[in-house]
JSON list of C-alpha atoms in Angstrom, two decimals:
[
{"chain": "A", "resi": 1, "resn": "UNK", "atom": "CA", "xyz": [3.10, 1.44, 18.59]},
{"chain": "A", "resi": 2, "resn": "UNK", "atom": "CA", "xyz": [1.20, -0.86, 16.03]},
{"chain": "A", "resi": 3, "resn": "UNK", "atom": "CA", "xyz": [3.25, -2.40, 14.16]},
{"chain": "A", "resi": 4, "resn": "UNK", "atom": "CA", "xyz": [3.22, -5.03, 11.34]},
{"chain": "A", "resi": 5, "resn": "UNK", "atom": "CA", "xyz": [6.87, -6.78, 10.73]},
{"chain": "A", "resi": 6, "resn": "UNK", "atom": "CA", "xyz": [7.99, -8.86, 7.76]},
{"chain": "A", "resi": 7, "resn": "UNK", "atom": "CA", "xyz": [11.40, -10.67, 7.06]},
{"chain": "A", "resi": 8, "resn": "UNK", "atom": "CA", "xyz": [12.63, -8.37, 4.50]},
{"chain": "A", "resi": 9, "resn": "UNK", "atom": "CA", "xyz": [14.30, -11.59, 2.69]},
{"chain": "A", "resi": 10, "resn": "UNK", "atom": "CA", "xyz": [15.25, -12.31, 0.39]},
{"chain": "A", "resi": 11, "resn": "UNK", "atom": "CA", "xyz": [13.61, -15.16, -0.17]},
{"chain": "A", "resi": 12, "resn": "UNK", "atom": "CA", "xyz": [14.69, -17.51, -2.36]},
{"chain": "A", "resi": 13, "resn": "UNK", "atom": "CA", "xyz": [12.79, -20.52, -3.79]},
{"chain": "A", "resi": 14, "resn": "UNK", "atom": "CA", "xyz": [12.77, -23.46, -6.70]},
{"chain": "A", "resi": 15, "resn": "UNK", "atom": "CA", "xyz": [10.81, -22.58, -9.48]},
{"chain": "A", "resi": 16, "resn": "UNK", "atom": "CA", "xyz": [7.63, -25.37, -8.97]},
{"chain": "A", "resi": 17, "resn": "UNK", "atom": "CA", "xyz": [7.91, -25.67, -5.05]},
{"chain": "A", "resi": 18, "resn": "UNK", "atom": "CA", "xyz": [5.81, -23.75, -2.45]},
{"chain": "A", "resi": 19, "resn": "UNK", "atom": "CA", "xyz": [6.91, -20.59, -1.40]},
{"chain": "A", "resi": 20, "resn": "UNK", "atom": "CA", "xyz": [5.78, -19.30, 2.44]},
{"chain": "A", "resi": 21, "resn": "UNK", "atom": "CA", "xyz": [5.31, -15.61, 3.26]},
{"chain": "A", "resi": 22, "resn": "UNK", "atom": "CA", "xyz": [4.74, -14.73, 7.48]},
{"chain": "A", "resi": 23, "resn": "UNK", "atom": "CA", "xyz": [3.84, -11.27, 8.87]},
{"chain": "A", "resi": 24, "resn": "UNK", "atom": "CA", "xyz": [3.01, -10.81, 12.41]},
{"chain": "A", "resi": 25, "resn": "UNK", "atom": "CA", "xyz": [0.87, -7.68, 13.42]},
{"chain": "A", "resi": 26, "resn": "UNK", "atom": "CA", "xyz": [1.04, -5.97, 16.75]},
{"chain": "A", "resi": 27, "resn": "UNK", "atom": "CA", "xyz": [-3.06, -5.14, 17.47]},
{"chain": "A", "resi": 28, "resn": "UNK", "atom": "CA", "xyz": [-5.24, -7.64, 18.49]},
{"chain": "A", "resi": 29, "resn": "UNK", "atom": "CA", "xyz": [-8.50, -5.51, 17.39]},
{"chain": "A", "resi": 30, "resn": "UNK", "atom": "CA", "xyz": [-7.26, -5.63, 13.77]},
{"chain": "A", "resi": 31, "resn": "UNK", "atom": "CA", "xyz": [-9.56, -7.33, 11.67]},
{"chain": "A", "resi": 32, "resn": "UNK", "atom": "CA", "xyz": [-8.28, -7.20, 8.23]},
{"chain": "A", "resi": 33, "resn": "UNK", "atom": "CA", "xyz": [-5.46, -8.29, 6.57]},
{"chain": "A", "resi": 34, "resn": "UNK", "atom": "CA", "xyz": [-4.24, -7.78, 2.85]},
{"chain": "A", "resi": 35, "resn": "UNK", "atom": "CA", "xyz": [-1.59, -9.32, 0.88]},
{"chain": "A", "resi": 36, "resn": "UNK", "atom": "CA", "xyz": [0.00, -6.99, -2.11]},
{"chain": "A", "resi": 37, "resn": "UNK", "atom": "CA", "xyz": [2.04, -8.12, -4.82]},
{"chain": "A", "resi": 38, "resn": "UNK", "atom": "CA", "xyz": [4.70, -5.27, -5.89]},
{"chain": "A", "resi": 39, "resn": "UNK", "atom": "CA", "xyz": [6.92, -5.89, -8.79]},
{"chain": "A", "resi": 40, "resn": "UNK", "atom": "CA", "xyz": [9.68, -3.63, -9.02]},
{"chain": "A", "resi": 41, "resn": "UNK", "atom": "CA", "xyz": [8.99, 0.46, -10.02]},
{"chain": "A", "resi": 42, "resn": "UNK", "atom": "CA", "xyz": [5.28, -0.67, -10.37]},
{"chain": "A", "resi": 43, "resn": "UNK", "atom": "CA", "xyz": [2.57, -0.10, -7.60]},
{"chain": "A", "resi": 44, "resn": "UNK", "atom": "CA", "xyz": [0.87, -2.67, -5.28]},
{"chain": "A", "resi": 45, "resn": "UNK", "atom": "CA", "xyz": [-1.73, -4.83, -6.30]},
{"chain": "A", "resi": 46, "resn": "UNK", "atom": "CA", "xyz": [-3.92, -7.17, -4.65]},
{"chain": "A", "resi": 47, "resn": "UNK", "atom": "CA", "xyz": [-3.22, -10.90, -4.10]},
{"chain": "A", "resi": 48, "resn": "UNK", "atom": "CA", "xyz": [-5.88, -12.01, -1.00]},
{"chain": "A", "resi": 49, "resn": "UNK", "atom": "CA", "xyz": [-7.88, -10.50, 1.43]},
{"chain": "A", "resi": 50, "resn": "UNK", "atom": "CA", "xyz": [-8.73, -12.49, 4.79]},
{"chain": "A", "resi": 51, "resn": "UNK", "atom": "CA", "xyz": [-10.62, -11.37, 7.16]},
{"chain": "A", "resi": 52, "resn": "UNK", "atom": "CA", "xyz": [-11.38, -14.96, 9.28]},
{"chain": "A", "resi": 53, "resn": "UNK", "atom": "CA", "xyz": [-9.36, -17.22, 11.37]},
{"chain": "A", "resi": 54, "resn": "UNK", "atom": "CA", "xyz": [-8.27, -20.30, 9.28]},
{"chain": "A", "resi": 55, "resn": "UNK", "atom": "CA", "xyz": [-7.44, -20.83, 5.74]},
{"chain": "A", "resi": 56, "resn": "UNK", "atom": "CA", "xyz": [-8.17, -18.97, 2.48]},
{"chain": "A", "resi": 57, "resn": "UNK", "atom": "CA", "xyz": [-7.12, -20.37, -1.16]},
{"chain": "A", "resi": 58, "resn": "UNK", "atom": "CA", "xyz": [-7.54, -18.61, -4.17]},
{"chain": "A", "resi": 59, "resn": "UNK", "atom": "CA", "xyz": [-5.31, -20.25, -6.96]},
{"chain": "A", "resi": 60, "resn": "UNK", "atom": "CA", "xyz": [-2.13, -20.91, -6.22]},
{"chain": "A", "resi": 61, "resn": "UNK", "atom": "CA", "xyz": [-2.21, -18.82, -3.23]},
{"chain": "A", "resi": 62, "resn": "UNK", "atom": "CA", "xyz": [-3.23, -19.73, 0.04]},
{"chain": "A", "resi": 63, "resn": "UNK", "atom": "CA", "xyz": [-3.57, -17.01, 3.07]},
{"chain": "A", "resi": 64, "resn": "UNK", "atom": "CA", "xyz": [-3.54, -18.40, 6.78]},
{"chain": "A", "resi": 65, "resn": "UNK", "atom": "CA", "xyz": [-4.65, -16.49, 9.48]},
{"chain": "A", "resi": 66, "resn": "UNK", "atom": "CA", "xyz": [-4.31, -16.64, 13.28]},
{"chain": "A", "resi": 67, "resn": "UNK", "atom": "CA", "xyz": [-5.88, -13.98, 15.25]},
{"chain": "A", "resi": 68, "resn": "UNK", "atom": "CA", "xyz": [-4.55, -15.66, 18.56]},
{"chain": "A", "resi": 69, "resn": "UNK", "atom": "CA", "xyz": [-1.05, -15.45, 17.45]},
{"chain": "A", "resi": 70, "resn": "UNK", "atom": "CA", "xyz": [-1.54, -12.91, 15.52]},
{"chain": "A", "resi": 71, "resn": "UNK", "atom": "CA", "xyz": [-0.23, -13.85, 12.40]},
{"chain": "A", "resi": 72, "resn": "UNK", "atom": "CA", "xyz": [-0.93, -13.95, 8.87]},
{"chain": "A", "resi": 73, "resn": "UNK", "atom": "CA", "xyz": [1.05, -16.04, 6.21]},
{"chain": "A", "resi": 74, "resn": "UNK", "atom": "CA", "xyz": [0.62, -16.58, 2.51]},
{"chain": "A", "resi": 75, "resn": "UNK", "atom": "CA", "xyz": [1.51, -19.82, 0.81]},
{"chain": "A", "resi": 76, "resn": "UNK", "atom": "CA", "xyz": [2.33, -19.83, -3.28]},
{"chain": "A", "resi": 77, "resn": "UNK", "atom": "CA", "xyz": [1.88, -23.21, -4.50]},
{"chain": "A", "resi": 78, "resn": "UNK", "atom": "CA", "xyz": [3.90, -23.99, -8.05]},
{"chain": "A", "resi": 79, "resn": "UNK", "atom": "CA", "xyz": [6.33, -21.14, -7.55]},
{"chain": "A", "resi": 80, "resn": "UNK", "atom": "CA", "xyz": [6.80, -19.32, -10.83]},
{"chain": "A", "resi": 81, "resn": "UNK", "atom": "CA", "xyz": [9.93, -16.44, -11.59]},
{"chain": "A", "resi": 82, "resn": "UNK", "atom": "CA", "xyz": [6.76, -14.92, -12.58]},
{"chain": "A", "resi": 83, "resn": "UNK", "atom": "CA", "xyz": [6.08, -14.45, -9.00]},
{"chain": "A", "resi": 84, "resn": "UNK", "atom": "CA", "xyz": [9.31, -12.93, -8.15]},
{"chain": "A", "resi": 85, "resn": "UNK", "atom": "CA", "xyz": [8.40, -10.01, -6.24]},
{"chain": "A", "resi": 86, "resn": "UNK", "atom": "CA", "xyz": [8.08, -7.73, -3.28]},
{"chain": "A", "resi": 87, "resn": "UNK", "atom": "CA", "xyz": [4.99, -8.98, -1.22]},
{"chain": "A", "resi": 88, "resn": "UNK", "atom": "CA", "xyz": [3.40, -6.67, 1.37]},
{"chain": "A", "resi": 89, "resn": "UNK", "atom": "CA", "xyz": [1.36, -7.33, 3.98]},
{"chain": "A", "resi": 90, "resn": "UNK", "atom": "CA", "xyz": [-1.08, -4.80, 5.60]},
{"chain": "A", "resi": 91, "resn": "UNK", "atom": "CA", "xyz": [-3.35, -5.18, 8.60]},
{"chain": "A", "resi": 92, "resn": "UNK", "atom": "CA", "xyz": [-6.14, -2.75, 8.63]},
{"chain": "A", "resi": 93, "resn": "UNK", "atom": "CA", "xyz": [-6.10, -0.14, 12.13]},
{"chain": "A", "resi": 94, "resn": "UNK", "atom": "CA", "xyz": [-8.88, -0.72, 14.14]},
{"chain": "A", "resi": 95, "resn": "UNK", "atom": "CA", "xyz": [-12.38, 0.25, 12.18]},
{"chain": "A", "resi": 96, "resn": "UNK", "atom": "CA", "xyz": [-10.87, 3.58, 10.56]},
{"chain": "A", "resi": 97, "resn": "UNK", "atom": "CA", "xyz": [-9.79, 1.62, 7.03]},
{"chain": "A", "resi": 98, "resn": "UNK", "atom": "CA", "xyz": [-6.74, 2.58, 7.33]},
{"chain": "A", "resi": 99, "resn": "UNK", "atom": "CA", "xyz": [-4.16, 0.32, 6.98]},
{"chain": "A", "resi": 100, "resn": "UNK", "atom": "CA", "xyz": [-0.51, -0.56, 8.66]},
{"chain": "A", "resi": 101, "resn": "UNK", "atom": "CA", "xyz": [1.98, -1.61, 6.19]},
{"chain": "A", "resi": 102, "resn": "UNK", "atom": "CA", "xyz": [4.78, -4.10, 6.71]},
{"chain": "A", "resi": 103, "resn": "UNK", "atom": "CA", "xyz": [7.64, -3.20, 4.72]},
{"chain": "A", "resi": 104, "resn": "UNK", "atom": "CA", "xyz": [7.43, -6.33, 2.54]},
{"chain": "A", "resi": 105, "resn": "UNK", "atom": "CA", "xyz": [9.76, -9.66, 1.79]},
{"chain": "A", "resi": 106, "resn": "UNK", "atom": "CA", "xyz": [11.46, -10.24, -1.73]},
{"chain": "A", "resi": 107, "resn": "UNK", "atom": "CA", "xyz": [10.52, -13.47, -3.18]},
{"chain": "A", "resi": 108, "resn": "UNK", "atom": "CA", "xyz": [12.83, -14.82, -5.60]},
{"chain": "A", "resi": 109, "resn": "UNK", "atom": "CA", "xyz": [11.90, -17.84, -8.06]},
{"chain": "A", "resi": 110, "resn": "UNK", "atom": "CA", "xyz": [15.05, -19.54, -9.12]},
{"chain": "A", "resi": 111, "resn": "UNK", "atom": "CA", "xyz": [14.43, -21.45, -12.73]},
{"chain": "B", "resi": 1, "resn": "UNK", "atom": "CA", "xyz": [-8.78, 3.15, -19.33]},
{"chain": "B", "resi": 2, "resn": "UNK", "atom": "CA", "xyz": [-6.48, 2.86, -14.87]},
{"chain": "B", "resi": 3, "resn": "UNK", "atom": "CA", "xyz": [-8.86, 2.90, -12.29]},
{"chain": "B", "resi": 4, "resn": "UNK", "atom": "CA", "xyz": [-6.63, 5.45, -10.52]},
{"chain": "B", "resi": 5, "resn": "UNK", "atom": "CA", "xyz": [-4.38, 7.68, -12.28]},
{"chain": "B", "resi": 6, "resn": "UNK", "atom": "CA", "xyz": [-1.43, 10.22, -11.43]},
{"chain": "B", "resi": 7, "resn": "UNK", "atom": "CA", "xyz": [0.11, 12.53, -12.83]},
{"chain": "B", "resi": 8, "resn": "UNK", "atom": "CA", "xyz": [2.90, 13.26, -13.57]},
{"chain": "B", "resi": 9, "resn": "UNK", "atom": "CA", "xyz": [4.54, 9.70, -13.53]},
{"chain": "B", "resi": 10, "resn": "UNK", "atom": "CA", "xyz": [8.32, 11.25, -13.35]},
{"chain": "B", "resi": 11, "resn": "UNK", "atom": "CA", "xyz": [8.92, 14.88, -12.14]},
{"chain": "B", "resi": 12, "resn": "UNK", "atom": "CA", "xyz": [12.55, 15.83, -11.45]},
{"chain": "B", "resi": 13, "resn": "UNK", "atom": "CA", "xyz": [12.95, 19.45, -9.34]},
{"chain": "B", "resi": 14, "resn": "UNK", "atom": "CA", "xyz": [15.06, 21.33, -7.64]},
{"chain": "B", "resi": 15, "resn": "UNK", "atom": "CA", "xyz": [14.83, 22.36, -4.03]},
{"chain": "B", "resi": 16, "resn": "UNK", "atom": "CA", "xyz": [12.45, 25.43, -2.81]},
{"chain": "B", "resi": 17, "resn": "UNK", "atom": "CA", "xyz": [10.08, 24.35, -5.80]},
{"chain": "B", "resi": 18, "resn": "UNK", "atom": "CA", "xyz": [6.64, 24.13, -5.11]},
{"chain": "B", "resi": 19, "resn": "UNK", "atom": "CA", "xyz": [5.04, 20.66, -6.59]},
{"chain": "B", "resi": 20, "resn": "UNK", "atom": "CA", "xyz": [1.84, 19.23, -7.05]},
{"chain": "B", "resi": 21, "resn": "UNK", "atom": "CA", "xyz": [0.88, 16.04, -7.89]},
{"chain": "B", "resi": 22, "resn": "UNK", "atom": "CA", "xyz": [-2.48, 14.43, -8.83]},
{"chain": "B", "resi": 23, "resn": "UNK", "atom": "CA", "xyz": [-4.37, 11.46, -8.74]},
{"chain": "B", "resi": 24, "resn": "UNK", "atom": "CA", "xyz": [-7.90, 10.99, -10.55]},
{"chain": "B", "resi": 25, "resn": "UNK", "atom": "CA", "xyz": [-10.35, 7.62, -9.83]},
{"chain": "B", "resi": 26, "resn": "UNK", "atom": "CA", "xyz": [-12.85, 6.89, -11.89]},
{"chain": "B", "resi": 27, "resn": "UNK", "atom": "CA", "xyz": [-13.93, 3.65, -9.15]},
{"chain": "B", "resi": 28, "resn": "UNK", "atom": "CA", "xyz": [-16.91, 6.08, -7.50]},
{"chain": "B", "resi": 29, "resn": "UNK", "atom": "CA", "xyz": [-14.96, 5.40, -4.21]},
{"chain": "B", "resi": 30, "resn": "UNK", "atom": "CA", "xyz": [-15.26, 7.69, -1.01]},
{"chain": "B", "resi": 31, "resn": "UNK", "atom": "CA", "xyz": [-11.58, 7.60, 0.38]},
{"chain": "B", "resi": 32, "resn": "UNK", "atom": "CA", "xyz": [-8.50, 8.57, -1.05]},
{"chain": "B", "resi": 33, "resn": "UNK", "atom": "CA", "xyz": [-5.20, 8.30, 0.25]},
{"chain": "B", "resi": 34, "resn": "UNK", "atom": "CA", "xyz": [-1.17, 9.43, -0.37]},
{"chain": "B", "resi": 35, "resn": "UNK", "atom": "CA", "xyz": [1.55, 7.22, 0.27]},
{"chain": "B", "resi": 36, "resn": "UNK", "atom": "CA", "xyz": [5.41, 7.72, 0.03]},
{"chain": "B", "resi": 37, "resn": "UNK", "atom": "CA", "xyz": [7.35, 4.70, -0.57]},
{"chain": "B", "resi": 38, "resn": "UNK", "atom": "CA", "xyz": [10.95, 4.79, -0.15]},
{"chain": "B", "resi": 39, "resn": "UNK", "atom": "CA", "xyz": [13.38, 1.50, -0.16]},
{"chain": "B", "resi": 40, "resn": "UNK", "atom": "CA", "xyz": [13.19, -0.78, 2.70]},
{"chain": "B", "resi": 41, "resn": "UNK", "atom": "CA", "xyz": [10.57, 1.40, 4.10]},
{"chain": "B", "resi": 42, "resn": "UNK", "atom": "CA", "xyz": [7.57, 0.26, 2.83]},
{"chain": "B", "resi": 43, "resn": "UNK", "atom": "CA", "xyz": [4.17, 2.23, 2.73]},
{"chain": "B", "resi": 44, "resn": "UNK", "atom": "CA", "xyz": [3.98, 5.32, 4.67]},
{"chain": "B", "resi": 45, "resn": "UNK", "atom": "CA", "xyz": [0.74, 7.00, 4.87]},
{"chain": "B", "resi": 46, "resn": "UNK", "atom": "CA", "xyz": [1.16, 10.76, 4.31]},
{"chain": "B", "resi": 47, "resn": "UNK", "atom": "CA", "xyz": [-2.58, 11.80, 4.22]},
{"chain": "B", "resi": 48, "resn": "UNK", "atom": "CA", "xyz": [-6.24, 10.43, 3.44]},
{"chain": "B", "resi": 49, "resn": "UNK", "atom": "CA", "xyz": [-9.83, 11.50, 2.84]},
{"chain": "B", "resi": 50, "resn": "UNK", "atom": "CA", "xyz": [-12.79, 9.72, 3.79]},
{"chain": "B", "resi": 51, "resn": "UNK", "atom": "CA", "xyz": [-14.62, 12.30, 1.96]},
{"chain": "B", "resi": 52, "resn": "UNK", "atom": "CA", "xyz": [-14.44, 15.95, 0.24]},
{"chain": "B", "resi": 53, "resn": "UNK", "atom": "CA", "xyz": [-14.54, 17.76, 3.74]},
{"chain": "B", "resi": 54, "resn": "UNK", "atom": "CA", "xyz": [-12.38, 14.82, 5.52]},
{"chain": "B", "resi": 55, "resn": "UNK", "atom": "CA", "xyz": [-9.50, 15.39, 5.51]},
{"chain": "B", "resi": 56, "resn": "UNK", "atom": "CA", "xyz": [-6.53, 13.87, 8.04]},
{"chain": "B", "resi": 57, "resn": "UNK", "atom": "CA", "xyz": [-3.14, 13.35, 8.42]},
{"chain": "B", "resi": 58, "resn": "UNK", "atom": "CA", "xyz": [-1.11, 10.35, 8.38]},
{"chain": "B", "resi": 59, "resn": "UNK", "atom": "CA", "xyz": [1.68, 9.33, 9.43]},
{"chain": "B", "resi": 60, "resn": "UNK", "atom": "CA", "xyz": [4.17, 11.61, 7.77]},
{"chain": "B", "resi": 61, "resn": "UNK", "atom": "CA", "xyz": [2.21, 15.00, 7.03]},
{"chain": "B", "resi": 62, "resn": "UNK", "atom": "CA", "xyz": [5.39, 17.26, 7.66]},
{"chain": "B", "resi": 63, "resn": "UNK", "atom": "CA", "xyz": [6.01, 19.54, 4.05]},
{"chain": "B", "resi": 64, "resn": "UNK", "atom": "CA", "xyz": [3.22, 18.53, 2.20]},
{"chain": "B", "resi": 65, "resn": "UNK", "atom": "CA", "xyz": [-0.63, 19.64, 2.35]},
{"chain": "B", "resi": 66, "resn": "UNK", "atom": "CA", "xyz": [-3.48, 17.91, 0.03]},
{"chain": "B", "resi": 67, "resn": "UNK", "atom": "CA", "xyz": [-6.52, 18.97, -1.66]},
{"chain": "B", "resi": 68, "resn": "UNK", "atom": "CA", "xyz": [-9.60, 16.95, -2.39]},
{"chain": "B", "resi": 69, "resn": "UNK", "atom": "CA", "xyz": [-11.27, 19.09, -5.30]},
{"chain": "B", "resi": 70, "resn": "UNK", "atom": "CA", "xyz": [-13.86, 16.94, -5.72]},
{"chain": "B", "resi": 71, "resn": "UNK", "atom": "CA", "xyz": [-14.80, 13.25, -4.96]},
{"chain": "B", "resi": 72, "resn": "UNK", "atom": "CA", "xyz": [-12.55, 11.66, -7.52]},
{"chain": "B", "resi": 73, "resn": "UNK", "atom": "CA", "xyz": [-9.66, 13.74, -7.36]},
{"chain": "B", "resi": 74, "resn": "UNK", "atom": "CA", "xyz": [-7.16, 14.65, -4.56]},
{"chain": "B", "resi": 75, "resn": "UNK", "atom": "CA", "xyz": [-4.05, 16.27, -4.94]},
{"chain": "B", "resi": 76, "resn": "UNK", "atom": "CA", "xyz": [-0.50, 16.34, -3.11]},
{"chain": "B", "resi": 77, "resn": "UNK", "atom": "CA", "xyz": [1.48, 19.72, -2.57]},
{"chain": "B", "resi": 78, "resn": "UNK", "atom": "CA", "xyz": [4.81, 20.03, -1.70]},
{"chain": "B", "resi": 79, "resn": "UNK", "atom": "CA", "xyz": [4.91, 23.86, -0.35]},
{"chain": "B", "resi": 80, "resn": "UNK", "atom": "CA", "xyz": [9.03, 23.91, -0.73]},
{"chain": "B", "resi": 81, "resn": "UNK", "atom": "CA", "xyz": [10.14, 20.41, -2.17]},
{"chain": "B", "resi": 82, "resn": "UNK", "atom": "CA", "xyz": [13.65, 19.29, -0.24]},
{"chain": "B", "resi": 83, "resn": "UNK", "atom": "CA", "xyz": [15.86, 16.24, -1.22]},
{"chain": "B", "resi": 84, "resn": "UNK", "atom": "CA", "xyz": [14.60, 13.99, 1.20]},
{"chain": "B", "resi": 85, "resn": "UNK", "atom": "CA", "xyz": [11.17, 13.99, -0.43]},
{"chain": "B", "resi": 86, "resn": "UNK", "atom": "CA", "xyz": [12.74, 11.76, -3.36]},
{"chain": "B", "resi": 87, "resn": "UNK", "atom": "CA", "xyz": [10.40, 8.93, -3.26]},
{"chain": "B", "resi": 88, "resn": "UNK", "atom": "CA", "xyz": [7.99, 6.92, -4.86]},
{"chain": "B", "resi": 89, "resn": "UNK", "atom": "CA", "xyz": [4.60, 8.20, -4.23]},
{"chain": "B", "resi": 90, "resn": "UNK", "atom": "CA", "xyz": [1.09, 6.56, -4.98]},
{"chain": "B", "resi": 91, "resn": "UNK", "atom": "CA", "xyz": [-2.31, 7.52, -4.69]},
{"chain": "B", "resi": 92, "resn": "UNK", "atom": "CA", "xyz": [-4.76, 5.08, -3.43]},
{"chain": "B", "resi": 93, "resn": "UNK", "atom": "CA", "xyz": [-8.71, 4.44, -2.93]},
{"chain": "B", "resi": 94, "resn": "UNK", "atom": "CA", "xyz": [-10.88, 2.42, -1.17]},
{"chain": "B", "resi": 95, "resn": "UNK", "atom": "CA", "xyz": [-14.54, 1.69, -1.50]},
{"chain": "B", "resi": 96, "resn": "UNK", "atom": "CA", "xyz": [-17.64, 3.35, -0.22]},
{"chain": "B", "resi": 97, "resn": "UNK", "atom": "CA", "xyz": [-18.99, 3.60, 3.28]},
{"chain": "B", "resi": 98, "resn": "UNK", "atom": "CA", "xyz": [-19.76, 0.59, 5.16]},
{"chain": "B", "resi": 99, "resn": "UNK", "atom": "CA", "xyz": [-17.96, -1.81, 2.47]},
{"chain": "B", "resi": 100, "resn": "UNK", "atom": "CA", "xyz": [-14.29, -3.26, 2.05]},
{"chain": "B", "resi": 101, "resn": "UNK", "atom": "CA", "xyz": [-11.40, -1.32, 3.28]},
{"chain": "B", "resi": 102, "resn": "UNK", "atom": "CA", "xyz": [-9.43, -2.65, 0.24]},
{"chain": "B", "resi": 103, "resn": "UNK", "atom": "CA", "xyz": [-7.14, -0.21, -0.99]},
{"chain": "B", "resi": 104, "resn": "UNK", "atom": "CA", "xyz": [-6.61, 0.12, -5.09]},
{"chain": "B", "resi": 105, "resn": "UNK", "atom": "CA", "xyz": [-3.69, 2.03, -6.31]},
{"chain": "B", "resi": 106, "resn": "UNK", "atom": "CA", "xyz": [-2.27, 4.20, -9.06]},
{"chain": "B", "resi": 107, "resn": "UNK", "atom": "CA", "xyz": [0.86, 3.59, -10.97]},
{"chain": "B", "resi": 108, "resn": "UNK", "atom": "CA", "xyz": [3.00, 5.77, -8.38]},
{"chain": "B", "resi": 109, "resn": "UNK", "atom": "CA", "xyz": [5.07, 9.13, -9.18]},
{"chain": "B", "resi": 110, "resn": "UNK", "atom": "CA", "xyz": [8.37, 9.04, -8.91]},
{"chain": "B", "resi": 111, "resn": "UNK", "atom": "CA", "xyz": [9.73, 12.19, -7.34]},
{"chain": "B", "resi": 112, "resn": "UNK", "atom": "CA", "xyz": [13.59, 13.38, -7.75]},
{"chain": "B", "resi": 113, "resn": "UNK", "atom": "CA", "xyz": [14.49, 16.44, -5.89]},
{"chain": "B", "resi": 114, "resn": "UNK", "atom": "CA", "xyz": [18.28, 17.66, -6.50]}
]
């Protein structure tokens, strides 16, 4: 079974500090990985993509990958409530673009 | 004007009803997709096209059956709608052969059957 697993959360953080999003994946030939933002009643939409072992920034946002340990994290720098959110990861399934959903952690930015 | 569109955006029916439900791109992408989303479920990938004769089922096919008319439209039936089909469902797209596998989605129909 792959699988891709999130802490469902939620997670709560200070407005202005760094907030820290993990998602582990069960497929080692996976060789995409997506980060969606979903606020609530609206649809997904694209933070980061990252498709290399080490670190990608874009912003505020920062997405780690590990291929060895099979893990993928995204960092928010300067937490706003703006960013208060659902955030789903998905890893892509084999070659076949499709893509295995985790079922997402709730970030919460505390003013 | 949305990338991806659906329609309709609310649709409340009653059980035994037969419902379709549509989604139109205007991104010129080659595969199309239907998700149901349902709370602390996440994503779950009911069927996708990789083109106007591929068609394949996902995850979750059981009661429904799709239609891709044409390259920028595919459609979601439900033959005889039942309550557990209240969800949250979204068309999505993804680019053409050979390129990203990121996935671009419409602003979801939400689906009440009583």
């Amino acid at each position: 079974q792959k699988e891709v697993e999130q802490n469902s959360g939620p997670l709560s953080v200070p407005e202005g500090a760094i907030a820290s999003l993990n998602c582990t994946y069960s497929d080692r030939v996976s060789q995409s990985f997506f980060w969606y933002r979903q606020y609530s009643g609206k649809s997904p939409e694209l933070i980061m993509s990252i498709y290399s072992n080490g670190d990608k920034e874009d912003g505020r946002f920062t997405a780690q990958l590990n291929k060895a340990s099979q893990y993928v994290s995204l960092l928010i720098r300067d937490s706003q409530p703006s960013d208060s959110a659902t955030y789903l990861c998905a890893v892509n399934l084999d070659s076949n673009y499709q893509l295995i959903w985790g079922a997402g952690t709730k970030l919460i930015i505390k003013p | 004007d949305a990338d991806v569109t659906q329609t309709p955006r609310n649709r409340i029916t009653k059980t035994g009803k037969r419902i379709m439900l549509e989604c139109s791109q205007t991104k010129g992408h080659d595969r199309m997709y239907w998700y149901r989303q349902d709370p602390g479920l996440g994503l779950r990938l009911i069927y996708y096209s990789f083109d106007v004769k591929d068609i394949n089922k996902g995850e979750i096919s059981d009661g429904y059956s799709v239609s891709r008319q044409a390259q920028a439209k595919f459609s979601l039936s439900l033959e005889s709608a039942i309550p557990n089909q209240t969800a949250l469902y979204f068309c999505a797209t993804s680019g053409v052969a050979g390129t990203t596998d990121t996935q671009y989605f419409g602003p979801g129909t939400r689906l009440t059957v009583l």
